């Protein structure tokens, strides 16, 4: 009973918090491939064709700033063991470790020189870009502070610069500016925090502007990233947050369910107790007493 | 036995000692003996204390075949008296027609004594004339001087002639003092469903007496005696033909076993109990390969078995026979060097340290100081240990399955690549730090029923014998609980910490955050499951359980604070990412309660509707009824069957038979 008393209010509050969050999701990876390439998206993405794409997003409810912009990838297993292993933390941390690339195979060396940052994770850096405009006015996307502070301070060094990156025959993703130290390469830092599940979002930036309902946002995006060879999906997400985080009804519903279940159980036990008070145990129920004579 | 020092004669017979003490208490003190005379302090007819001397003429010694002994004395007035004492069976035969004044009453008394397990003797006397005595003395001396194998018989013949026409004096009863608490102990063990056999080197009468004294035997139990010392067999043996004698012995043993089995079959129908008493010599034949199966059948069916005159080798053989053929667990308890074989042979050997030296103790598995401690050892510690160990093992499986399955489920989402959802050190330290100590506390301290109640309800012990707490069903059920918990933990965590932000700052949960969260949930669930399973809380258990959980948080912080080179993915994961996130804490609480809900509901339902025996006792105690005799009796009633031994069973049998109008069971 106690559990239900505690849980149901929590459930209600959580649900409301989740309901408060406004989320706009736009799946674009198929839409942004021109008609004539629809049958062979892989060759499209690998070609040099123009990959610019415009999308329109409609705001349903008032969205208070900051509004978080995410890109969501489906069917991308960032949690594969080989993938997760393929990085060199010592290299990322400090310049002195620039040639410690052994754990990064196969993306360790290129043209006989070690790659900085090495490894599959860095190599597959997401490289779609988004530009937002509202009523023909550019909406600024704040790309600072999108990664974890501990990563910026301790894991990615200030004296480590990209080198020999995306220099090989296979280009996996975005290239990095060699003049910017890794601690400031926030996209890389965000990307290198490997996701737990095959469907994940990563923070792209923040919009520091309120969005009113029924406003239409034009998105100009560069559809560079190749998710087509593994049938992955790409989505652009704009979301506000509550104290609980993004839009997820699960916690609220689960609390309500469990609270309700406990309430029901407590009630039924009470009913049974009142209706059929418990007799002192009749030893004839004991398994070894059911057939007497057996010792 | 302080009187030992004062006893003028060599104490070669305990009964004599006791009789002497009793006589002394009544004022007739035997204080001196010379070669030819005995001196006593007596009361004469006026009540004054006088000293009297008797001339000791002959002693007709005791023998097991005669079952009596006599002395012929001449008192101070010159009268010749034959004083005889012996077993009631032989004495009553030899009474004169007019010497039976109190025979009926004496017989009644003797039966009562025997029922209470006292050793009885009948006393009688006769006056002898001179000529009779002279003749007797001649024959007696002659017989005593014979140097052949017939000496015994000749002496007996002579004695037979003079020991007749006796006048009954009365009966004595001597209590064979057992150790403290032995009857109670046997009673409790019998109620617990343990079958008790006695293997002793004493002779049959002594063994039977002891059986009655500790209520292993009772009136109303039919005694099946296998004793092949019949006169024919003895004659055969004397004749020197060893093989024929052996064959005859064996045949009689087999025949007696067969008779006994018939009796067993018929007694099962009218629910009487049987007691089997086997002589040592018969035991040799009964343990031979072709006979031992039927012997064992008979023995198992009886309420109790007493093997008397058994050698140490036979004790070991009987134990082995029971152990191998019935497959039950055997416990042997003994205190002397002659029990060593038996102690080693049994599954558990318990040695009593005491007067007979330390051999038994040194060859035993467990040593106790007195027999009655066996009760506590078995019913209390045995029961607790069984429960603790089975709980501990089931729980160990549960917690590791819960842990392992979360990792396994993750693999479904990581394309089975082998990526662990937890940081390496988390994995390694799971069993060591965060979940180990509570289990140890459970294994050492848990009690399902308090010690007092454990001893009060011996039937609790059957839980161990019937293996109800560690059956396959139970193990699988715990494993299933583990899988269920893992499922709930994993899928709730996954679902709650999906792709969206999990905090106000818009951050997304990466692998390390999910791992830390799930691990937290696992630690909480597993430890709180322990808290639900423990029935007896001490401070230590509280410390270990809650301490384990707190230790996890401390570890998370400490490990996270270490340099990223060491802590890799766990770096600051708690402080920075998880702790400030409301969803983290809410999720932990939700998962905790939901995972424990099935077990909680199941055990509540079971406790209420299908309680196990120890749960009933717990309920009695919490209801405050544990001292109510009616309740206790009701709970205990089924522990007594018609074959149960012990004094409680004896009273039950008596009351039952008197209720049935007395069918001759006394």
mmCIF file of N, CA and C in Angstrom, chain A residues 3 7 10 14 68 70 72 77 79-81 84 93 148-150 154-155 193-201 241-248 250-251 254-255 258 261-262 265 269 272 276-281 283 286 288-289 292-295, chain B residues 193 410 413-415 417-419 459 462-463 466 492 494-496 499-508 510-512 514 563-565 568 571 576-577 583 586-587 589-590 593-594 597 604-605 607-609 613 616 619-620 631 634-635 638 641:
data_model
loop_
_atom_site.group_PDB
_atom_site.id
_atom_site.type_symbol
_atom_site.label_atom_id
_atom_site.label_comp_id
_atom_site.label_asym_id
_atom_site.label_seq_id
_atom_site.Cartn_x
_atom_site.Cartn_y
_atom_site.Cartn_z
ATOM 1 N N UNK A 3 3.760 1.481 -1.125
ATOM 2 C CA UNK A 3 4.374 1.640 -2.441
ATOM 3 C C UNK A 3 3.435 2.351 -3.389
ATOM 4 N N UNK A 7 4.153 5.723 -5.272
ATOM 5 C CA UNK A 7 4.421 5.622 -6.696
ATOM 6 C C UNK A 7 3.454 6.395 -7.570
ATOM 7 N N UNK A 10 4.294 10.018 -7.986
ATOM 8 C CA UNK A 10 5.509 10.164 -8.789
ATOM 9 C C UNK A 10 5.192 9.914 -10.254
ATOM 10 N N UNK A 14 5.775 12.541 -13.233
ATOM 11 C CA UNK A 14 6.688 12.205 -14.333
ATOM 12 C C UNK A 14 5.975 12.297 -15.662
ATOM 13 N N UNK A 68 17.092 21.991 -28.065
ATOM 14 C CA UNK A 68 18.230 21.142 -28.387
ATOM 15 C C UNK A 68 18.034 20.504 -29.740
ATOM 16 N N UNK A 70 19.211 17.587 -32.179
ATOM 17 C CA UNK A 70 19.901 16.293 -32.205
ATOM 18 C C UNK A 70 19.833 15.711 -33.594
ATOM 19 N N UNK A 72 19.482 11.880 -35.026
ATOM 20 C CA UNK A 72 19.213 10.520 -34.528
ATOM 21 C C UNK A 72 19.550 9.516 -35.609
ATOM 22 N N UNK A 77 25.274 0.509 -34.879
ATOM 23 C CA UNK A 77 25.708 -0.153 -33.646
ATOM 24 C C UNK A 77 26.995 0.467 -33.127
ATOM 25 N N UNK A 79 27.673 0.432 -30.257
ATOM 26 C CA UNK A 79 28.078 -0.341 -29.086
ATOM 27 C C UNK A 79 28.702 -1.666 -29.449
ATOM 28 N N UNK A 80 29.057 -1.854 -30.689
ATOM 29 C CA UNK A 80 29.764 -3.065 -31.086
ATOM 30 C C UNK A 80 31.137 -3.073 -30.448
ATOM 31 N N UNK A 81 31.563 -4.230 -30.018
ATOM 32 C CA UNK A 81 32.778 -4.292 -29.217
ATOM 33 C C UNK A 81 33.994 -3.813 -29.988
ATOM 34 N N UNK A 84 33.835 -0.041 -30.209
ATOM 35 C CA UNK A 84 34.097 0.655 -28.954
ATOM 36 C C UNK A 84 35.576 0.603 -28.610
ATOM 37 N N UNK A 93 44.402 12.154 -25.200
ATOM 38 C CA UNK A 93 44.545 12.962 -24.001
ATOM 39 C C UNK A 93 45.688 13.947 -24.105
ATOM 40 N N UNK A 148 30.292 16.703 -22.742
ATOM 41 C CA UNK A 148 30.469 16.626 -21.295
ATOM 42 C C UNK A 148 31.729 17.372 -20.892
ATOM 43 N N UNK A 149 31.624 18.081 -19.796
ATOM 44 C CA UNK A 149 32.735 18.917 -19.356
ATOM 45 C C UNK A 149 33.956 18.057 -19.040
ATOM 46 N N UNK A 150 33.725 16.899 -18.447
ATOM 47 C CA UNK A 150 34.859 16.057 -18.072
ATOM 48 C C UNK A 150 35.609 15.598 -19.307
ATOM 49 N N UNK A 154 39.452 16.636 -19.453
ATOM 50 C CA UNK A 154 40.443 15.625 -19.117
ATOM 51 C C UNK A 154 40.713 14.614 -20.207
ATOM 52 N N UNK A 155 39.748 14.345 -21.031
ATOM 53 C CA UNK A 155 39.974 13.227 -21.931
ATOM 54 C C UNK A 155 40.505 13.655 -23.286
ATOM 55 N N UNK A 193 31.650 9.699 -27.560
ATOM 56 C CA UNK A 193 30.946 9.101 -26.421
ATOM 57 C C UNK A 193 30.012 8.046 -26.984
ATOM 58 N N UNK A 194 30.476 6.819 -27.029
ATOM 59 C CA UNK A 194 29.723 5.798 -27.758
ATOM 60 C C UNK A 194 28.338 5.609 -27.150
ATOM 61 N N UNK A 195 27.406 5.446 -28.035
ATOM 62 C CA UNK A 195 26.024 5.290 -27.583
ATOM 63 C C UNK A 195 25.798 3.854 -27.103
ATOM 64 N N UNK A 196 24.744 3.682 -26.314
ATOM 65 C CA UNK A 196 24.495 2.382 -25.725
ATOM 66 C C UNK A 196 23.696 1.471 -26.633
ATOM 67 N N UNK A 197 22.809 2.063 -27.417
ATOM 68 C CA UNK A 197 21.875 1.249 -28.182
ATOM 69 C C UNK A 197 22.007 1.563 -29.662
ATOM 70 N N UNK A 198 21.509 0.686 -30.503
ATOM 71 C CA UNK A 198 21.641 0.945 -31.931
ATOM 72 C C UNK A 198 20.823 2.151 -32.427
ATOM 73 N N UNK A 199 19.855 2.571 -31.634
ATOM 74 C CA UNK A 199 19.135 3.793 -32.002
ATOM 75 C C UNK A 199 19.552 4.877 -31.019
ATOM 76 N N UNK A 200 20.156 5.916 -31.505
ATOM 77 C CA UNK A 200 20.660 6.894 -30.561
ATOM 78 C C UNK A 200 20.575 8.295 -31.166
ATOM 79 N N UNK A 201 20.659 9.260 -30.254
ATOM 80 C CA UNK A 201 20.716 10.654 -30.690
ATOM 81 C C UNK A 201 21.992 11.244 -30.159
ATOM 82 N N UNK A 241 13.517 20.281 -23.004
ATOM 83 C CA UNK A 241 13.690 19.295 -21.914
ATOM 84 C C UNK A 241 12.911 19.753 -20.695
ATOM 85 N N UNK A 242 12.608 18.796 -19.835
ATOM 86 C CA UNK A 242 12.023 19.122 -18.532
ATOM 87 C C UNK A 242 13.031 18.695 -17.485
ATOM 88 N N UNK A 243 12.647 18.757 -16.226
ATOM 89 C CA UNK A 243 13.575 18.323 -15.178
ATOM 90 C C UNK A 243 13.912 16.845 -15.313
ATOM 91 N N UNK A 244 13.070 16.146 -16.016
ATOM 92 C CA UNK A 244 13.298 14.718 -16.161
ATOM 93 C C UNK A 244 14.096 14.389 -17.405
ATOM 94 N N UNK A 245 14.214 15.348 -18.307
ATOM 95 C CA UNK A 245 14.927 15.058 -19.527
ATOM 96 C C UNK A 245 14.008 15.218 -20.724
ATOM 97 N N UNK A 246 14.281 14.427 -21.731
ATOM 98 C CA UNK A 246 13.523 14.574 -22.971
ATOM 99 C C UNK A 246 12.163 13.897 -22.887
ATOM 100 N N UNK A 247 11.567 13.697 -24.038
ATOM 101 C CA UNK A 247 10.214 13.174 -24.072
ATOM 102 C C UNK A 247 10.258 11.650 -23.932
ATOM 103 N N UNK A 248 9.876 11.201 -22.790
ATOM 104 C CA UNK A 248 9.776 9.751 -22.615
ATOM 105 C C UNK A 248 8.709 9.468 -21.578
ATOM 106 N N UNK A 250 7.770 6.737 -20.550
ATOM 107 C CA UNK A 250 7.897 5.424 -19.924
ATOM 108 C C UNK A 250 7.922 5.490 -18.403
ATOM 109 N N UNK A 251 8.773 6.379 -17.868
ATOM 110 C CA UNK A 251 8.878 6.436 -16.414
ATOM 111 C C UNK A 251 7.527 6.719 -15.772
ATOM 112 N N UNK A 254 5.207 3.739 -16.190
ATOM 113 C CA UNK A 254 5.644 2.596 -15.374
ATOM 114 C C UNK A 254 5.333 2.836 -13.909
ATOM 115 N N UNK A 255 5.589 4.038 -13.447
ATOM 116 C CA UNK A 255 5.278 4.324 -12.052
ATOM 117 C C UNK A 255 3.803 4.155 -11.776
ATOM 118 N N UNK A 258 2.952 0.356 -11.802
ATOM 119 C CA UNK A 258 3.408 -0.379 -10.620
ATOM 120 C C UNK A 258 2.642 0.070 -9.397
ATOM 121 N N UNK A 261 -0.702 -1.533 -9.521
ATOM 122 C CA UNK A 261 -0.618 -2.955 -9.238
ATOM 123 C C UNK A 261 -0.483 -3.208 -7.744
ATOM 124 N N UNK A 262 0.380 -2.434 -7.118
ATOM 125 C CA UNK A 262 0.554 -2.593 -5.673
ATOM 126 C C UNK A 262 -0.727 -2.286 -4.939
ATOM 127 N N UNK A 265 -2.986 -5.229 -5.307
ATOM 128 C CA UNK A 265 -2.557 -6.364 -4.489
ATOM 129 C C UNK A 265 -2.886 -6.139 -3.025
ATOM 130 N N UNK A 269 -5.369 -8.464 -0.796
ATOM 131 C CA UNK A 269 -4.940 -9.134 0.430
ATOM 132 C C UNK A 269 -5.804 -8.727 1.601
ATOM 133 N N UNK A 272 -9.097 -10.537 1.368
ATOM 134 C CA UNK A 272 -8.964 -11.949 1.760
ATOM 135 C C UNK A 272 -8.819 -12.072 3.262
ATOM 136 N N UNK A 276 -11.748 -14.144 4.869
ATOM 137 C CA UNK A 276 -11.430 -15.521 5.238
ATOM 138 C C UNK A 276 -10.234 -15.488 6.167
ATOM 139 N N UNK A 277 -10.496 -15.245 7.446
ATOM 140 C CA UNK A 277 -9.353 -15.117 8.356
ATOM 141 C C UNK A 277 -8.568 -16.408 8.425
ATOM 142 N N UNK A 278 -7.309 -16.246 8.617
ATOM 143 C CA UNK A 278 -6.400 -17.366 8.441
ATOM 144 C C UNK A 278 -6.483 -18.324 9.603
ATOM 145 N N UNK A 279 -6.667 -19.572 9.276
ATOM 146 C CA UNK A 279 -6.613 -20.585 10.317
ATOM 147 C C UNK A 279 -5.173 -20.902 10.607
ATOM 148 N N UNK A 280 -4.959 -21.358 11.772
ATOM 149 C CA UNK A 280 -3.638 -21.852 12.081
ATOM 150 C C UNK A 280 -3.353 -23.038 11.180
ATOM 151 N N UNK A 281 -2.140 -23.081 10.723
ATOM 152 C CA UNK A 281 -1.793 -24.067 9.716
ATOM 153 C C UNK A 281 -2.208 -25.474 10.099
ATOM 154 N N UNK A 283 -1.583 -29.101 9.844
ATOM 155 C CA UNK A 283 -0.412 -29.876 9.425
ATOM 156 C C UNK A 283 -0.724 -30.891 8.348
ATOM 157 N N UNK A 286 1.056 -30.515 5.072
ATOM 158 C CA UNK A 286 2.462 -30.792 4.873
ATOM 159 C C UNK A 286 2.619 -31.960 3.916
ATOM 160 N N UNK A 288 4.738 -34.258 3.619
ATOM 161 C CA UNK A 288 5.041 -35.578 4.117
ATOM 162 C C UNK A 288 3.972 -36.112 5.045
ATOM 163 N N UNK A 289 2.989 -35.294 5.300
ATOM 164 C CA UNK A 289 1.894 -35.817 6.105
ATOM 165 C C UNK A 289 0.701 -36.225 5.270
ATOM 166 N N UNK A 292 0.276 -40.664 5.263
ATOM 167 C CA UNK A 292 0.848 -41.134 6.522
ATOM 168 C C UNK A 292 1.375 -42.544 6.387
ATOM 169 N N UNK A 293 2.266 -42.852 7.275
ATOM 170 C CA UNK A 293 2.866 -44.178 7.196
ATOM 171 C C UNK A 293 4.216 -44.115 6.537
ATOM 172 N N UNK A 294 4.457 -43.052 5.806
ATOM 173 C CA UNK A 294 5.785 -42.914 5.235
ATOM 174 C C UNK A 294 6.634 -42.106 6.185
ATOM 175 N N UNK A 295 7.813 -42.530 6.420
ATOM 176 C CA UNK A 295 8.629 -41.794 7.386
ATOM 177 C C UNK A 295 9.610 -40.909 6.654
ATOM 178 N N UNK B 193 11.177 -37.778 13.661
ATOM 179 C CA UNK B 193 11.113 -38.740 12.572
ATOM 180 C C UNK B 193 12.395 -39.517 12.384
ATOM 181 N N UNK B 410 21.923 -7.288 -23.114
ATOM 182 C CA UNK B 410 22.530 -6.173 -23.825
ATOM 183 C C UNK B 410 23.128 -6.622 -25.143
ATOM 184 N N UNK B 413 21.264 -6.170 -28.147
ATOM 185 C CA UNK B 413 21.272 -4.837 -28.731
ATOM 186 C C UNK B 413 22.626 -4.411 -29.225
ATOM 187 N N UNK B 414 23.637 -5.215 -28.990
ATOM 188 C CA UNK B 414 24.971 -4.853 -29.443
ATOM 189 C C UNK B 414 25.435 -5.825 -30.505
ATOM 190 N N UNK B 415 24.510 -6.346 -31.214
ATOM 191 C CA UNK B 415 24.739 -7.319 -32.286
ATOM 192 C C UNK B 415 25.655 -8.452 -31.848
ATOM 193 N N UNK B 417 28.246 -8.723 -30.154
ATOM 194 C CA UNK B 417 29.663 -8.569 -30.408
ATOM 195 C C UNK B 417 30.505 -8.815 -29.172
ATOM 196 N N UNK B 418 29.872 -8.990 -28.030
ATOM 197 C CA UNK B 418 30.660 -9.237 -26.830
ATOM 198 C C UNK B 418 30.995 -7.982 -26.066
ATOM 199 N N UNK B 419 30.389 -6.874 -26.407
ATOM 200 C CA UNK B 419 30.659 -5.648 -25.670
ATOM 201 C C UNK B 419 29.889 -5.687 -24.354
ATOM 202 N N UNK B 459 9.370 -31.717 14.525
ATOM 203 C CA UNK B 459 9.027 -32.101 13.169
ATOM 204 C C UNK B 459 9.641 -31.164 12.135
ATOM 205 N N UNK B 462 12.150 -32.542 9.815
ATOM 206 C CA UNK B 462 11.782 -33.288 8.614
ATOM 207 C C UNK B 462 12.004 -32.453 7.363
ATOM 208 N N UNK B 463 11.989 -31.156 7.526
ATOM 209 C CA UNK B 463 12.228 -30.323 6.344
ATOM 210 C C UNK B 463 13.572 -30.651 5.723
ATOM 211 N N UNK B 466 13.387 -34.349 4.218
ATOM 212 C CA UNK B 466 12.608 -34.411 2.986
ATOM 213 C C UNK B 466 13.182 -33.495 1.916
ATOM 214 N N UNK B 492 13.552 -2.060 -18.405
ATOM 215 C CA UNK B 492 13.148 -0.775 -17.862
ATOM 216 C C UNK B 492 14.224 0.269 -18.103
ATOM 217 N N UNK B 494 16.551 0.298 -20.346
ATOM 218 C CA UNK B 494 16.650 0.613 -21.777
ATOM 219 C C UNK B 494 15.525 1.551 -22.191
ATOM 220 N N UNK B 495 14.363 1.197 -21.764
ATOM 221 C CA UNK B 495 13.198 1.946 -22.206
ATOM 222 C C UNK B 495 13.181 3.351 -21.621
ATOM 223 N N UNK B 496 13.629 3.461 -20.374
ATOM 224 C CA UNK B 496 13.594 4.776 -19.747
ATOM 225 C C UNK B 496 14.730 5.659 -20.239
ATOM 226 N N UNK B 499 16.826 7.075 -26.512
ATOM 227 C CA UNK B 499 17.658 8.016 -27.234
ATOM 228 C C UNK B 499 17.482 9.449 -26.780
ATOM 229 N N UNK B 500 16.389 9.729 -26.069
ATOM 230 C CA UNK B 500 16.181 11.134 -25.747
ATOM 231 C C UNK B 500 17.087 11.539 -24.596
ATOM 232 N N UNK B 501 17.117 12.815 -24.321
ATOM 233 C CA UNK B 501 17.944 13.308 -23.231
ATOM 234 C C UNK B 501 17.420 12.770 -21.917
ATOM 235 N N UNK B 502 18.325 12.565 -21.030
ATOM 236 C CA UNK B 502 17.871 12.054 -19.746
ATOM 237 C C UNK B 502 18.025 13.082 -18.641
ATOM 238 N N UNK B 503 18.472 14.238 -19.030
ATOM 239 C CA UNK B 503 18.650 15.282 -18.026
ATOM 240 C C UNK B 503 18.157 16.601 -18.574
ATOM 241 N N UNK B 504 18.083 17.539 -17.679
ATOM 242 C CA UNK B 504 17.596 18.843 -18.098
ATOM 243 C C UNK B 504 18.547 19.489 -19.106
ATOM 244 N N UNK B 505 19.798 19.161 -18.991
ATOM 245 C CA UNK B 505 20.763 19.823 -19.866
ATOM 246 C C UNK B 505 20.789 19.250 -21.267
ATOM 247 N N UNK B 506 19.858 18.361 -21.546
ATOM 248 C CA UNK B 506 19.791 17.870 -22.915
ATOM 249 C C UNK B 506 20.777 16.776 -23.230
ATOM 250 N N UNK B 507 21.530 16.338 -22.233
ATOM 251 C CA UNK B 507 22.537 15.321 -22.536
ATOM 252 C C UNK B 507 21.864 13.982 -22.798
ATOM 253 N N UNK B 508 22.527 13.243 -23.625
ATOM 254 C CA UNK B 508 22.009 11.937 -23.997
ATOM 255 C C UNK B 508 22.771 10.876 -23.205
ATOM 256 N N UNK B 510 24.903 7.861 -22.802
ATOM 257 C CA UNK B 510 25.793 7.013 -23.584
ATOM 258 C C UNK B 510 25.949 5.663 -22.913
ATOM 259 N N UNK B 511 26.888 4.896 -23.422
ATOM 260 C CA UNK B 511 27.082 3.535 -22.925
ATOM 261 C C UNK B 511 27.462 3.535 -21.459
ATOM 262 N N UNK B 512 28.321 4.444 -21.066
ATOM 263 C CA UNK B 512 28.804 4.412 -19.691
ATOM 264 C C UNK B 512 27.704 4.820 -18.728
ATOM 265 N N UNK B 514 24.464 4.396 -19.210
ATOM 266 C CA UNK B 514 23.534 3.271 -19.119
ATOM 267 C C UNK B 514 24.114 2.163 -18.250
ATOM 268 N N UNK B 563 42.128 9.107 -12.330
ATOM 269 C CA UNK B 563 42.563 9.580 -13.629
ATOM 270 C C UNK B 563 41.896 8.779 -14.748
ATOM 271 N N UNK B 564 41.524 9.437 -15.820
ATOM 272 C CA UNK B 564 40.849 8.719 -16.903
ATOM 273 C C UNK B 564 41.657 7.568 -17.474
ATOM 274 N N UNK B 565 42.944 7.613 -17.288
ATOM 275 C CA UNK B 565 43.719 6.477 -17.767
ATOM 276 C C UNK B 565 43.302 5.197 -17.086
ATOM 277 N N UNK B 568 38.900 4.942 -17.241
ATOM 278 C CA UNK B 568 38.355 4.900 -18.614
ATOM 279 C C UNK B 568 36.919 5.415 -18.681
ATOM 280 N N UNK B 571 34.862 7.445 -15.750
ATOM 281 C CA UNK B 571 35.382 8.692 -15.225
ATOM 282 C C UNK B 571 34.248 9.668 -14.945
ATOM 283 N N UNK B 576 29.144 13.502 -12.329
ATOM 284 C CA UNK B 576 28.793 14.465 -13.345
ATOM 285 C C UNK B 576 27.475 14.122 -14.027
ATOM 286 N N UNK B 577 27.339 12.858 -14.366
ATOM 287 C CA UNK B 577 26.227 12.502 -15.238
ATOM 288 C C UNK B 577 25.021 11.990 -14.470
ATOM 289 N N UNK B 583 16.061 11.494 -13.388
ATOM 290 C CA UNK B 583 15.577 10.240 -13.957
ATOM 291 C C UNK B 583 16.388 9.053 -13.460
ATOM 292 N N UNK B 586 14.944 8.165 -9.987
ATOM 293 C CA UNK B 586 13.591 7.640 -10.128
ATOM 294 C C UNK B 586 13.607 6.253 -10.752
ATOM 295 N N UNK B 587 14.478 6.122 -11.725
ATOM 296 C CA UNK B 587 14.558 4.837 -12.411
ATOM 297 C C UNK B 587 15.016 3.748 -11.457
ATOM 298 N N UNK B 589 14.618 3.586 -8.250
ATOM 299 C CA UNK B 589 13.519 3.242 -7.344
ATOM 300 C C UNK B 589 12.483 2.376 -8.041
ATOM 301 N N UNK B 590 12.129 2.762 -9.236
ATOM 302 C CA UNK B 590 11.120 2.011 -9.978
ATOM 303 C C UNK B 590 11.564 0.580 -10.220
ATOM 304 N N UNK B 593 11.591 -1.619 -6.994
ATOM 305 C CA UNK B 593 10.294 -2.102 -6.519
ATOM 306 C C UNK B 593 9.687 -3.106 -7.491
ATOM 307 N N UNK B 594 9.801 -2.814 -8.772
ATOM 308 C CA UNK B 594 9.173 -3.705 -9.738
ATOM 309 C C UNK B 594 9.833 -5.071 -9.747
ATOM 310 N N UNK B 597 8.715 -7.034 -6.737
ATOM 311 C CA UNK B 597 7.280 -7.244 -6.606
ATOM 312 C C UNK B 597 6.857 -8.698 -6.837
ATOM 313 N N UNK B 604 4.186 -13.731 -0.253
ATOM 314 C CA UNK B 604 3.049 -13.359 0.590
ATOM 315 C C UNK B 604 1.903 -14.332 0.385
ATOM 316 N N UNK B 605 1.654 -14.666 -0.864
ATOM 317 C CA UNK B 605 0.572 -15.607 -1.142
ATOM 318 C C UNK B 605 0.881 -16.965 -0.530
ATOM 319 N N UNK B 607 2.803 -17.676 1.976
ATOM 320 C CA UNK B 607 2.763 -17.613 3.429
ATOM 321 C C UNK B 607 1.336 -17.670 3.919
ATOM 322 N N UNK B 608 0.472 -17.069 3.162
ATOM 323 C CA UNK B 608 -0.900 -16.966 3.611
ATOM 324 C C UNK B 608 -1.686 -18.233 3.326
ATOM 325 N N UNK B 609 -1.488 -18.791 2.142
ATOM 326 C CA UNK B 609 -2.351 -19.885 1.734
ATOM 327 C C UNK B 609 -1.704 -21.253 1.796
ATOM 328 N N UNK B 613 6.048 -25.621 6.927
ATOM 329 C CA UNK B 613 5.984 -25.896 8.352
ATOM 330 C C UNK B 613 6.652 -24.799 9.163
ATOM 331 N N UNK B 616 4.552 -21.802 9.413
ATOM 332 C CA UNK B 616 3.474 -21.927 10.401
ATOM 333 C C UNK B 616 3.966 -21.589 11.788
ATOM 334 N N UNK B 619 4.375 -18.072 12.271
ATOM 335 C CA UNK B 619 3.098 -17.403 12.456
ATOM 336 C C UNK B 619 2.572 -17.603 13.865
ATOM 337 N N UNK B 620 2.768 -18.810 14.374
ATOM 338 C CA UNK B 620 2.360 -19.053 15.758
ATOM 339 C C UNK B 620 3.073 -18.067 16.668
ATOM 340 N N UNK B 631 -2.665 -25.271 20.607
ATOM 341 C CA UNK B 631 -2.135 -25.017 19.270
ATOM 342 C C UNK B 631 -0.942 -25.900 18.991
ATOM 343 N N UNK B 634 -1.783 -29.370 18.303
ATOM 344 C CA UNK B 634 -2.390 -29.556 16.994
ATOM 345 C C UNK B 634 -1.337 -29.578 15.909
ATOM 346 N N UNK B 635 -0.363 -28.702 16.073
ATOM 347 C CA UNK B 635 0.670 -28.653 15.047
ATOM 348 C C UNK B 635 1.562 -29.875 15.128
ATOM 349 N N UNK B 638 0.736 -34.708 14.175
ATOM 350 C CA UNK B 638 1.053 -35.678 13.147
ATOM 351 C C UNK B 638 2.441 -36.268 13.257
ATOM 352 N N UNK B 641 3.495 -41.367 15.171
ATOM 353 C CA UNK B 641 2.841 -42.503 14.507
ATOM 354 C C UNK B 641 2.889 -43.695 15.424
#
